[in-house]
XYZ file of N, CA and C in Angstrom:
243
model
N 23.324 12.539 3.643
C 24.408 11.799 4.254
C 25.453 12.730 4.852
N 25.466 13.995 4.450
C 26.460 14.904 5.016
C 26.052 15.412 6.393
N 24.739 15.432 6.683
C 24.301 15.880 8.004
C 24.587 14.845 9.076
N 24.386 13.584 8.753
C 24.573 12.499 9.716
C 25.363 11.370 9.049
N 26.673 11.492 8.991
C 27.462 10.453 8.316
C 27.389 9.118 9.059
N 27.519 8.048 8.329
C 27.480 6.672 8.854
C 26.172 6.384 9.591
N 25.078 6.925 9.086
C 23.758 6.695 9.671
C 22.920 5.874 8.696
N 22.196 4.928 9.226
C 21.341 4.082 8.396
C 19.886 4.263 8.825
N 18.998 4.322 7.850
C 17.570 4.436 8.126
C 16.902 3.157 7.645
N 16.185 2.488 8.525
C 15.467 1.270 8.172
C 13.980 1.560 8.184
N 13.319 1.198 7.113
C 11.882 1.423 6.998
C 11.196 0.071 6.841
N 10.220 -0.202 7.673
C 9.465 -1.448 7.609
C 8.033 -1.102 7.238
N 7.548 -1.735 6.183
C 6.181 -1.495 5.728
C 5.350 -2.725 6.047
N 4.288 -2.541 6.784
C 3.397 -3.646 7.137
C 2.070 -3.442 6.418
N 1.713 -4.384 5.568
C 0.476 -4.304 4.804
C -0.619 -4.995 5.614
N -1.637 -4.240 5.970
C -2.759 -4.782 6.732
C -3.870 -5.233 5.798
N -4.126 -4.437 4.775
C -5.185 -4.747 3.817
C -4.729 -4.272 2.448
N -4.867 -5.135 1.441
C -4.423 -4.756 0.100
C -5.593 -4.809 -0.873
N -5.704 -3.738 -1.671
C -6.728 -3.703 -2.716
C -6.119 -3.197 -4.015
N -4.894 -3.634 -4.286
C -4.231 -3.233 -5.518
C -3.303 -2.056 -5.321
N -2.399 -1.879 -6.286
C -1.435 -0.770 -6.306
C -0.572 -0.728 -5.050
N -0.179 -1.890 -4.544
C 0.547 -1.940 -3.286
C 1.937 -1.314 -3.376
N 2.673 -1.562 -4.473
C 4.019 -1.010 -4.580
C 4.007 0.517 -4.603
N 3.116 1.099 -5.370
C 3.033 2.570 -5.419
C 2.600 3.137 -4.073
N 1.678 2.469 -3.416
C 1.233 2.921 -2.098
C 2.376 2.856 -1.089
N 3.169 1.795 -1.146
C 4.299 1.654 -0.230
C 5.361 2.720 -0.494
N 5.650 2.987 -1.754
C 6.650 4.012 -2.097
C 6.179 5.391 -1.629
N 4.925 5.737 -1.926
C 4.406 7.048 -1.524
C 4.316 7.177 -0.007
N 3.876 6.117 0.673
C 3.784 6.152 2.132
C 5.140 6.283 2.796
N 6.133 5.588 2.256
C 7.495 5.673 2.793
C 8.060 7.078 2.621
N 7.877 7.637 1.440
C 8.377 8.990 1.200
C 7.703 9.998 2.138
N 6.389 9.887 2.303
C 5.686 10.823 3.181
C 6.095 10.650 4.638
N 6.390 9.413 5.056
C 6.862 9.189 6.431
C 8.226 9.832 6.650
N 9.120 9.696 5.670
C 10.428 10.338 5.783
C 10.305 11.854 5.775
N 9.433 12.360 4.935
C 9.201 13.801 4.871
C 8.620 14.322 6.182
N 7.675 13.588 6.759
C 7.060 13.983 8.025
C 8.050 13.924 9.186
N 9.017 13.007 9.085
C 10.024 12.884 10.141
C 11.082 13.979 10.065
N 11.051 14.767 8.999
C 12.001 15.867 8.872
C 13.350 15.454 8.317
N 13.405 14.316 7.656
C 14.660 13.848 7.070
C 14.879 14.596 5.753
N 16.038 15.211 5.625
C 16.311 15.997 4.413
C 16.577 15.053 3.245
N 16.022 15.417 2.092
C 16.184 14.617 0.877
C 16.534 15.532 -0.281
N 17.240 14.975 -1.254
C 17.645 15.755 -2.404
C 16.544 15.846 -3.455
N 15.667 14.849 -3.527
C 14.651 14.798 -4.566
C 13.305 14.394 -3.981
N 12.241 14.757 -4.688
C 10.899 14.316 -4.326
C 10.600 13.011 -5.046
N 9.786 12.162 -4.427
C 9.450 10.863 -5.002
C 7.937 10.740 -5.056
N 7.445 10.213 -6.155
C 6.022 9.931 -6.300
C 5.880 8.709 -7.196
N 4.871 7.900 -6.958
C 4.689 6.686 -7.733
C 3.222 6.514 -8.100
N 2.978 6.003 -9.311
C 1.628 5.739 -9.805
C 1.629 4.355 -10.445
N 0.579 3.581 -10.210
C 0.424 2.284 -10.856
C -0.566 2.426 -11.998
N -0.200 1.892 -13.156
C -1.060 1.944 -14.339
C -1.222 0.537 -14.890
N -2.366 0.278 -15.469
C -2.613 -1.013 -16.094
C -3.345 -0.826 -17.407
N -3.150 -1.747 -18.322
C -3.798 -1.704 -19.620
C -4.680 -2.944 -19.746
N -5.983 -2.745 -19.918
C -6.905 -3.864 -20.060
C -7.717 -3.685 -21.333
N -8.353 -4.761 -21.765
C -9.242 -4.710 -22.917
C -10.674 -4.861 -22.426
N -11.582 -4.068 -22.999
C -12.987 -4.186 -22.626
C -13.703 -5.120 -23.595
N -15.026 -5.156 -23.526
C -15.813 -6.068 -24.352
C -15.657 -5.799 -25.847
N -15.393 -4.568 -26.238
C -15.276 -4.191 -27.650
C -13.839 -4.321 -28.158
N -12.975 -4.986 -27.397
C -11.559 -5.170 -27.715
C -10.789 -3.862 -27.847
N -11.291 -2.807 -27.246
C -10.515 -1.570 -27.192
C -9.752 -1.541 -25.867
N -8.599 -0.937 -25.886
C -7.742 -0.919 -24.711
C -8.041 0.302 -23.848
N -8.021 0.091 -22.543
C -8.293 1.144 -21.568
C -7.113 1.219 -20.604
N -6.630 2.431 -20.345
C -5.569 2.633 -19.359
C -6.218 2.928 -18.017
N -5.859 2.146 -17.019
C -6.376 2.334 -15.667
C -5.299 2.931 -14.782
N -5.637 3.967 -14.074
C -4.743 4.549 -13.085
C -5.190 4.048 -11.726
N -4.260 3.563 -10.917
C -4.524 3.034 -9.586
C -5.563 1.903 -9.645
N -5.257 0.807 -10.355
C -6.223 -0.285 -10.482
C -6.410 -1.031 -9.162
N -7.601 -1.604 -9.009
C -7.886 -2.429 -7.835
C -7.243 -3.796 -8.030
N -7.314 -4.623 -7.010
C -6.719 -5.958 -7.094
C -7.400 -6.801 -8.170
N -8.718 -6.683 -8.302
C -9.444 -7.426 -9.327
C -9.070 -6.953 -10.731
N -8.882 -5.642 -10.895
C -8.481 -5.103 -12.193
C -7.049 -5.507 -12.541
N -6.196 -5.679 -11.528
C -4.823 -6.107 -11.777
C -4.776 -7.547 -12.288
N -5.737 -8.367 -11.929
C -5.749 -9.766 -12.358
C -6.067 -9.916 -13.840
N -6.825 -8.990 -14.438
C -7.218 -9.095 -15.846
C -6.386 -8.176 -16.749
N -5.324 -7.649 -16.241
C -4.520 -6.686 -17.000
C -3.766 -7.372 -18.130
N -3.474 -6.609 -19.150
C -2.602 -7.056 -20.237
C -1.169 -6.583 -19.979
N -1.039 -5.334 -19.627
C 0.268 -4.736 -19.344
C 0.154 -4.012 -18.014
N 1.221 -4.060 -17.234
C 1.212 -3.465 -15.908
C 2.523 -2.724 -15.720
N 2.480 -1.445 -15.348
C 3.716 -0.695 -15.180
C 3.574 0.329 -14.089
N 4.725 0.738 -13.583
C 4.807 1.726 -12.515
C 5.529 2.957 -13.048
N 5.112 4.109 -12.596
C 5.791 5.351 -12.930
C 6.313 5.922 -11.619
N 7.617 6.040 -11.529
C 8.221 6.539 -10.289
C 9.011 7.782 -10.623
């Protein structure tokens, strides 16, 4: 904000096809677009989607970057940013 005072940046994300983990994909894509545009930032941003599901043996499995079908059967769903 000190380089360009009173400047606003608007980012529009258009989803063409979704197969799960949309929020993390949008956050990472937005950050990379800003980085590619040469906009100075104070911190790096990264996001991961995780889900917890149960398999046939009732044991819990942690899924990283679950698909849309895996997101539907999840027990717990969280984002790490």
